[in-house]
Amino acid sequence: MPITEQFATGAMPCMVPERVVTFAHKNLTMLAHSQTFELPSEFQLFALTLIENAQQEILIADPDWESWARIGTDLITALDAFLRRSPRSRLKILLQNPARIYRYHPRLAQLLTRFSHLAECRQYGAEFAHFAETLQVVDASSVLRKPDPRAQRGILRQLDPDYAQTHKMRFLELWESSRAGYTPTTLGL
């Protein structure tokens, strides 16, 4: 059951409603909410749930991809399903050092090669070396964030377009000043 349904049915009572957001195109009202987490398993659950529910765009920023690598093959499977779902799906990954993908994460490299028309990985420059957090923005409405990627503590904010827009603008600022970090050839080399 997607996390939004779990919240709506009361299966996740620890989430705190903050305000009501109305989606005109779906003609329903859902509660915006946030939840903190401290366990790797919670990060994994929230990350995969956001990917599962994503409709158009996933933005991921991380210094070294390690927070995401711990999720394992479930992450690659979820990203693959997201990119297959629609020709309008977009995945943007921003890393401080994308060379780690070549060396340590061949499944992600294969995914980026296979979906090079929908997914892109870039490297942010030295002028943003102070950016050291794990961030996932989904459909400009939900954010999964760990201010310190090596710590396990973080926050999930769902259905909060204002909060998500702030983080999306930060991501896009980094994206605009970044350079191609992973450019696969036809052979994937």
PDB file of C-alpha atoms in Angstrom:
ATOM      1  CA  MET A   1       0.000   0.000   0.000  1.00  0.00           C
ATOM      2  CA  PRO A   2       1.549   3.370  -0.948  1.00  0.00           C
ATOM      3  CA  ILE A   3       2.552   5.531   1.982  1.00  0.00           C
ATOM      4  CA  THR A   4      -0.111   8.150   1.195  1.00  0.00           C
ATOM      5  CA  GLU A   5      -2.799   5.481   1.442  1.00  0.00           C
ATOM      6  CA  GLN A   6      -1.284   4.200   4.677  1.00  0.00           C
ATOM      7  CA  PHE A   7      -1.480   7.716   6.093  1.00  0.00           C
ATOM      8  CA  ALA A   8      -5.034   8.276   4.867  1.00  0.00           C
ATOM      9  CA  THR A   9      -6.211   5.006   6.420  1.00  0.00           C
ATOM     10  CA  GLY A  10      -4.460   5.680   9.711  1.00  0.00           C
ATOM     11  CA  ALA A  11      -2.006   2.814   9.304  1.00  0.00           C
ATOM     12  CA  MET A  12       0.836   5.302   9.938  1.00  0.00           C
ATOM     13  CA  PRO A  13      -0.350   7.260  12.986  1.00  0.00           C
ATOM     14  CA  CYS A  14       3.048   8.854  13.676  1.00  0.00           C
ATOM     15  CA  MET A  15       2.756  11.239  10.711  1.00  0.00           C
ATOM     16  CA  VAL A  16       1.706  14.726  11.639  1.00  0.00           C
ATOM     17  CA  PRO A  17      -0.703  16.527   9.285  1.00  0.00           C
ATOM     18  CA  GLU A  18       0.371  20.092   8.562  1.00  0.00           C
ATOM     19  CA  ARG A  19      -2.099  21.450   6.026  1.00  0.00           C
ATOM     20  CA  VAL A  20      -4.505  20.353   3.359  1.00  0.00           C
ATOM     21  CA  VAL A  21      -3.437  20.425  -0.291  1.00  0.00           C
ATOM     22  CA  THR A  22      -6.058  20.175  -3.035  1.00  0.00           C
ATOM     23  CA  PHE A  23      -5.111  18.640  -6.366  1.00  0.00           C
ATOM     24  CA  ALA A  24      -7.528  20.006  -8.960  1.00  0.00           C
ATOM     25  CA  HIS A  25      -6.493  17.555 -11.664  1.00  0.00           C
ATOM     26  CA  LYS A  26      -7.297  14.574  -9.429  1.00  0.00           C
ATOM     27  CA  ASN A  27     -10.247  16.185  -7.693  1.00  0.00           C
ATOM     28  CA  LEU A  28      -9.283  14.961  -4.235  1.00  0.00           C
ATOM     29  CA  THR A  29      -7.867  16.402  -1.063  1.00  0.00           C
ATOM     30  CA  MET A  30      -4.902  14.886   0.759  1.00  0.00           C
ATOM     31  CA  LEU A  31      -3.100  15.944   3.906  1.00  0.00           C
ATOM     32  CA  ALA A  32       0.423  17.296   3.660  1.00  0.00           C
ATOM     33  CA  HIS A  33       2.604  15.729   6.313  1.00  0.00           C
ATOM     34  CA  SER A  34       6.137  15.176   7.502  1.00  0.00           C
ATOM     35  CA  GLN A  35       7.909  12.457   9.364  1.00  0.00           C
ATOM     36  CA  THR A  36      11.421  12.197  10.717  1.00  0.00           C
ATOM     37  CA  PHE A  37      13.384   8.975  10.500  1.00  0.00           C
ATOM     38  CA  GLU A  38      16.506   7.597  12.121  1.00  0.00           C
ATOM     39  CA  LEU A  39      16.864   4.104  10.692  1.00  0.00           C
ATOM     40  CA  PRO A  40      18.337   3.027   7.348  1.00  0.00           C
ATOM     41  CA  SER A  41      15.297   0.808   6.806  1.00  0.00           C
ATOM     42  CA  GLU A  42      13.003   3.849   7.109  1.00  0.00           C
ATOM     43  CA  PHE A  43      15.102   5.786   4.577  1.00  0.00           C
ATOM     44  CA  GLN A  44      14.891   2.813   2.223  1.00  0.00           C
ATOM     45  CA  LEU A  45      11.113   2.464   2.669  1.00  0.00           C
ATOM     46  CA  PHE A  46      10.463   6.170   2.099  1.00  0.00           C
ATOM     47  CA  ALA A  47      12.822   6.411  -0.896  1.00  0.00           C
ATOM     48  CA  LEU A  48      11.276   3.405  -2.619  1.00  0.00           C
ATOM     49  CA  THR A  49       7.740   4.556  -1.842  1.00  0.00           C
ATOM     50  CA  LEU A  50       8.380   7.995  -3.324  1.00  0.00           C
ATOM     51  CA  ILE A  51       9.841   6.417  -6.460  1.00  0.00           C
ATOM     52  CA  GLU A  52       6.880   4.023  -6.698  1.00  0.00           C
ATOM     53  CA  ASN A  53       4.431   6.943  -6.509  1.00  0.00           C
ATOM     54  CA  ALA A  54       6.376   9.322  -8.766  1.00  0.00           C
ATOM     55  CA  GLN A  55       4.565  10.426 -11.901  1.00  0.00           C
ATOM     56  CA  GLN A  56       6.938  12.669 -13.858  1.00  0.00           C
ATOM     57  CA  GLU A  57      10.212  13.660 -12.221  1.00  0.00           C
ATOM     58  CA  ILE A  58      12.711  12.411  -9.691  1.00  0.00           C
ATOM     59  CA  LEU A  59      15.639  14.599  -8.662  1.00  0.00           C
ATOM     60  CA  ILE A  60      18.389  13.022  -6.554  1.00  0.00           C
ATOM     61  CA  ALA A  61      21.440  14.791  -5.121  1.00  0.00           C
ATOM     62  CA  ASP A  62      24.111  13.101  -3.050  1.00  0.00           C
ATOM     63  CA  PRO A  63      27.845  13.607  -2.574  1.00  0.00           C
ATOM     64  CA  ASP A  64      28.839   9.985  -3.185  1.00  0.00           C
ATOM     65  CA  TRP A  65      25.682   7.833  -3.786  1.00  0.00           C
ATOM     66  CA  GLU A  66      26.373   5.740  -0.696  1.00  0.00           C
ATOM     67  CA  SER A  67      23.001   6.416   0.961  1.00  0.00           C
ATOM     68  CA  TRP A  68      21.309   5.101  -2.173  1.00  0.00           C
ATOM     69  CA  ALA A  69      23.714   2.208  -2.777  1.00  0.00           C
ATOM     70  CA  ARG A  70      22.685   0.688   0.560  1.00  0.00           C
ATOM     71  CA  ILE A  71      19.177   0.194  -0.810  1.00  0.00           C
ATOM     72  CA  GLY A  72      20.575  -2.253  -3.352  1.00  0.00           C
ATOM     73  CA  THR A  73      18.833  -3.776  -6.339  1.00  0.00           C
ATOM     74  CA  ASP A  74      15.384  -2.683  -5.137  1.00  0.00           C
ATOM     75  CA  LEU A  75      16.391   0.891  -5.960  1.00  0.00           C
ATOM     76  CA  ILE A  76      17.460   0.040  -9.502  1.00  0.00           C
ATOM     77  CA  THR A  77      14.281  -1.997 -10.022  1.00  0.00           C
ATOM     78  CA  ALA A  78      12.115   0.895  -8.780  1.00  0.00           C
ATOM     79  CA  LEU A  79      13.941   3.455 -10.943  1.00  0.00           C
ATOM     80  CA  ASP A  80      13.653   1.144 -13.943  1.00  0.00           C
ATOM     81  CA  ALA A  81       9.893   0.788 -13.400  1.00  0.00           C
ATOM     82  CA  PHE A  82       9.549   4.573 -13.024  1.00  0.00           C
ATOM     83  CA  LEU A  83      11.396   5.254 -16.298  1.00  0.00           C
ATOM     84  CA  ARG A  84       9.360   2.620 -18.158  1.00  0.00           C
ATOM     85  CA  ARG A  85       6.065   4.000 -16.844  1.00  0.00           C
ATOM     86  CA  SER A  86       5.911   7.026 -19.149  1.00  0.00           C
ATOM     87  CA  PRO A  87       7.916   8.608 -21.967  1.00  0.00           C
ATOM     88  CA  ARG A  88       7.662  11.852 -19.966  1.00  0.00           C
ATOM     89  CA  SER A  89       9.395  10.413 -16.891  1.00  0.00           C
ATOM     90  CA  ARG A  90      12.644  12.178 -16.009  1.00  0.00           C
ATOM     91  CA  LEU A  91      15.421  11.157 -13.641  1.00  0.00           C
ATOM     92  CA  LYS A  92      18.179  13.623 -12.751  1.00  0.00           C
ATOM     93  CA  ILE A  93      21.039  12.534 -10.513  1.00  0.00           C
ATOM     94  CA  LEU A  94      23.572  15.015  -9.195  1.00  0.00           C
ATOM     95  CA  LEU A  95      26.751  13.769  -7.512  1.00  0.00           C
ATOM     96  CA  GLN A  96      29.974  15.314  -6.321  1.00  0.00           C
ATOM     97  CA  ASN A  97      31.929  12.424  -7.833  1.00  0.00           C
ATOM     98  CA  PRO A  98      30.067  10.324 -10.449  1.00  0.00           C
ATOM     99  CA  ALA A  99      33.185   8.216 -11.104  1.00  0.00           C
ATOM    100  CA  ARG A 100      31.953   5.955  -8.297  1.00  0.00           C
ATOM    101  CA  ILE A 101      29.082   4.884 -10.548  1.00  0.00           C
ATOM    102  CA  TYR A 102      31.519   3.497 -13.124  1.00  0.00           C
ATOM    103  CA  ARG A 103      33.532   1.700 -10.501  1.00  0.00           C
ATOM    104  CA  TYR A 104      31.095   0.487  -7.851  1.00  0.00           C
ATOM    105  CA  HIS A 105      27.540   0.622  -9.203  1.00  0.00           C
ATOM    106  CA  PRO A 106      27.357  -1.129 -12.584  1.00  0.00           C
ATOM    107  CA  ARG A 107      23.580  -1.668 -12.411  1.00  0.00           C
ATOM    108  CA  LEU A 108      22.992   2.060 -12.066  1.00  0.00           C
ATOM    109  CA  ALA A 109      25.425   2.651 -14.945  1.00  0.00           C
ATOM    110  CA  GLN A 110      23.462   0.188 -17.089  1.00  0.00           C
ATOM    111  CA  LEU A 111      20.192   1.904 -16.169  1.00  0.00           C
ATOM    112  CA  LEU A 112      21.592   5.322 -17.132  1.00  0.00           C
ATOM    113  CA  THR A 113      22.834   3.877 -20.421  1.00  0.00           C
ATOM    114  CA  ARG A 114      19.549   2.146 -21.238  1.00  0.00           C
ATOM    115  CA  PHE A 115      17.468   5.222 -20.449  1.00  0.00           C
ATOM    116  CA  SER A 116      19.916   7.914 -21.564  1.00  0.00           C
ATOM    117  CA  HIS A 117      17.011   9.753 -23.236  1.00  0.00           C
ATOM    118  CA  LEU A 118      15.132   9.980 -19.893  1.00  0.00           C
ATOM    119  CA  ALA A 119      17.876   9.908 -17.238  1.00  0.00           C
ATOM    120  CA  GLU A 120      20.975  11.979 -16.712  1.00  0.00           C
ATOM    121  CA  CYS A 121      23.753  12.080 -14.154  1.00  0.00           C
ATOM    122  CA  ARG A 122      25.859  15.200 -13.592  1.00  0.00           C
ATOM    123  CA  GLN A 123      28.708  16.313 -11.388  1.00  0.00           C
ATOM    124  CA  TYR A 124      28.427  19.514  -9.402  1.00  0.00           C
ATOM    125  CA  GLY A 125      31.464  21.751  -9.289  1.00  0.00           C
ATOM    126  CA  ALA A 126      33.929  22.618  -6.563  1.00  0.00           C
ATOM    127  CA  GLU A 127      32.109  25.904  -5.876  1.00  0.00           C
ATOM    128  CA  PHE A 128      29.303  23.785  -4.375  1.00  0.00           C
ATOM    129  CA  ALA A 129      31.572  21.448  -2.399  1.00  0.00           C
ATOM    130  CA  HIS A 130      29.816  22.677   0.756  1.00  0.00           C
ATOM    131  CA  PHE A 131      26.619  20.954  -0.471  1.00  0.00           C
ATOM    132  CA  ALA A 132      26.773  17.768   1.549  1.00  0.00           C
ATOM    133  CA  GLU A 133      23.330  16.270   1.954  1.00  0.00           C
ATOM    134  CA  THR A 134      21.199  13.516   0.525  1.00  0.00           C
ATOM    135  CA  LEU A 135      18.158  14.897  -1.228  1.00  0.00           C
ATOM    136  CA  GLN A 136      15.306  13.424  -3.264  1.00  0.00           C
ATOM    137  CA  VAL A 137      12.576  15.637  -4.736  1.00  0.00           C
ATOM    138  CA  VAL A 138       9.635  13.891  -6.417  1.00  0.00           C
ATOM    139  CA  ASP A 139       7.142  15.602  -8.727  1.00  0.00           C
ATOM    140  CA  ALA A 140       7.788  18.973  -7.045  1.00  0.00           C
ATOM    141  CA  SER A 141       5.556  17.908  -4.157  1.00  0.00           C
ATOM    142  CA  SER A 142       7.530  15.551  -1.895  1.00  0.00           C
ATOM    143  CA  VAL A 143      11.035  15.649  -0.419  1.00  0.00           C
ATOM    144  CA  LEU A 144      13.199  13.047   1.275  1.00  0.00           C
ATOM    145  CA  ARG A 145      16.204  14.689   2.900  1.00  0.00           C
ATOM    146  CA  LYS A 146      19.174  13.753   5.077  1.00  0.00           C
ATOM    147  CA  PRO A 147      21.142  16.894   5.996  1.00  0.00           C
ATOM    148  CA  ASP A 148      24.184  14.715   6.724  1.00  0.00           C
ATOM    149  CA  PRO A 149      24.461  11.769   4.301  1.00  0.00           C
ATOM    150  CA  ARG A 150      26.602   9.754   6.719  1.00  0.00           C
ATOM    151  CA  ALA A 151      24.061  10.082   9.536  1.00  0.00           C
ATOM    152  CA  GLN A 152      20.836   8.119   9.493  1.00  0.00           C
ATOM    153  CA  ARG A 153      18.553  10.951  10.626  1.00  0.00           C
ATOM    154  CA  GLY A 154      16.398  12.719   8.060  1.00  0.00           C
ATOM    155  CA  ILE A 155      12.943  13.947   7.149  1.00  0.00           C
ATOM    156  CA  LEU A 156      10.224  12.989   4.696  1.00  0.00           C
ATOM    157  CA  ARG A 157       7.827  15.778   3.645  1.00  0.00           C
ATOM    158  CA  GLN A 158       5.013  14.650   1.370  1.00  0.00           C
ATOM    159  CA  LEU A 159       2.425  16.648  -0.511  1.00  0.00           C
ATOM    160  CA  ASP A 160       4.031  19.964   0.424  1.00  0.00           C
ATOM    161  CA  PRO A 161       4.672  21.832  -2.848  1.00  0.00           C
ATOM    162  CA  ASP A 162       6.109  24.934  -1.126  1.00  0.00           C
ATOM    163  CA  TYR A 163       8.758  22.962   0.748  1.00  0.00           C
ATOM    164  CA  ALA A 164       9.475  20.824  -2.316  1.00  0.00           C
ATOM    165  CA  GLN A 165       9.777  23.866  -4.575  1.00  0.00           C
ATOM    166  CA  THR A 166      12.440  25.358  -2.292  1.00  0.00           C
ATOM    167  CA  HIS A 167      14.522  22.197  -2.535  1.00  0.00           C
ATOM    168  CA  LYS A 168      13.861  21.792  -6.236  1.00  0.00           C
ATOM    169  CA  MET A 169      15.188  25.326  -6.847  1.00  0.00           C
ATOM    170  CA  ARG A 170      18.327  24.472  -4.833  1.00  0.00           C
ATOM    171  CA  PHE A 171      18.746  21.318  -6.887  1.00  0.00           C
ATOM    172  CA  LEU A 172      18.265  23.184 -10.177  1.00  0.00           C
ATOM    173  CA  GLU A 173      20.815  25.810  -9.146  1.00  0.00           C
ATOM    174  CA  LEU A 174      23.355  23.028  -8.688  1.00  0.00           C
ATOM    175  CA  TRP A 175      22.183  21.346 -11.894  1.00  0.00           C
ATOM    176  CA  GLU A 176      22.643  24.481 -14.004  1.00  0.00           C
ATOM    177  CA  SER A 177      26.226  24.930 -12.832  1.00  0.00           C
ATOM    178  CA  SER A 178      27.101  21.236 -13.149  1.00  0.00           C
ATOM    179  CA  ARG A 179      28.725  19.346 -15.971  1.00  0.00           C
ATOM    180  CA  ALA A 180      28.079  15.947 -17.469  1.00  0.00           C
ATOM    181  CA  GLY A 181      29.221  13.360 -14.986  1.00  0.00           C
ATOM    182  CA  TYR A 182      28.223  10.126 -16.634  1.00  0.00           C
ATOM    183  CA  THR A 183      28.040  10.037 -20.405  1.00  0.00           C
ATOM    184  CA  PRO A 184      27.587   6.482 -21.620  1.00  0.00           C
ATOM    185  CA  THR A 185      28.345   5.561 -25.196  1.00  0.00           C
ATOM    186  CA  THR A 186      26.249   3.188 -27.251  1.00  0.00           C
ATOM    187  CA  LEU A 187      28.337   0.337 -25.858  1.00  0.00           C
ATOM    188  CA  GLY A 188      28.039   1.671 -22.330  1.00  0.00           C
ATOM    189  CA  LEU A 189      31.735   2.451 -22.072  1.00  0.00           C
TER     190      LEU A 189
END
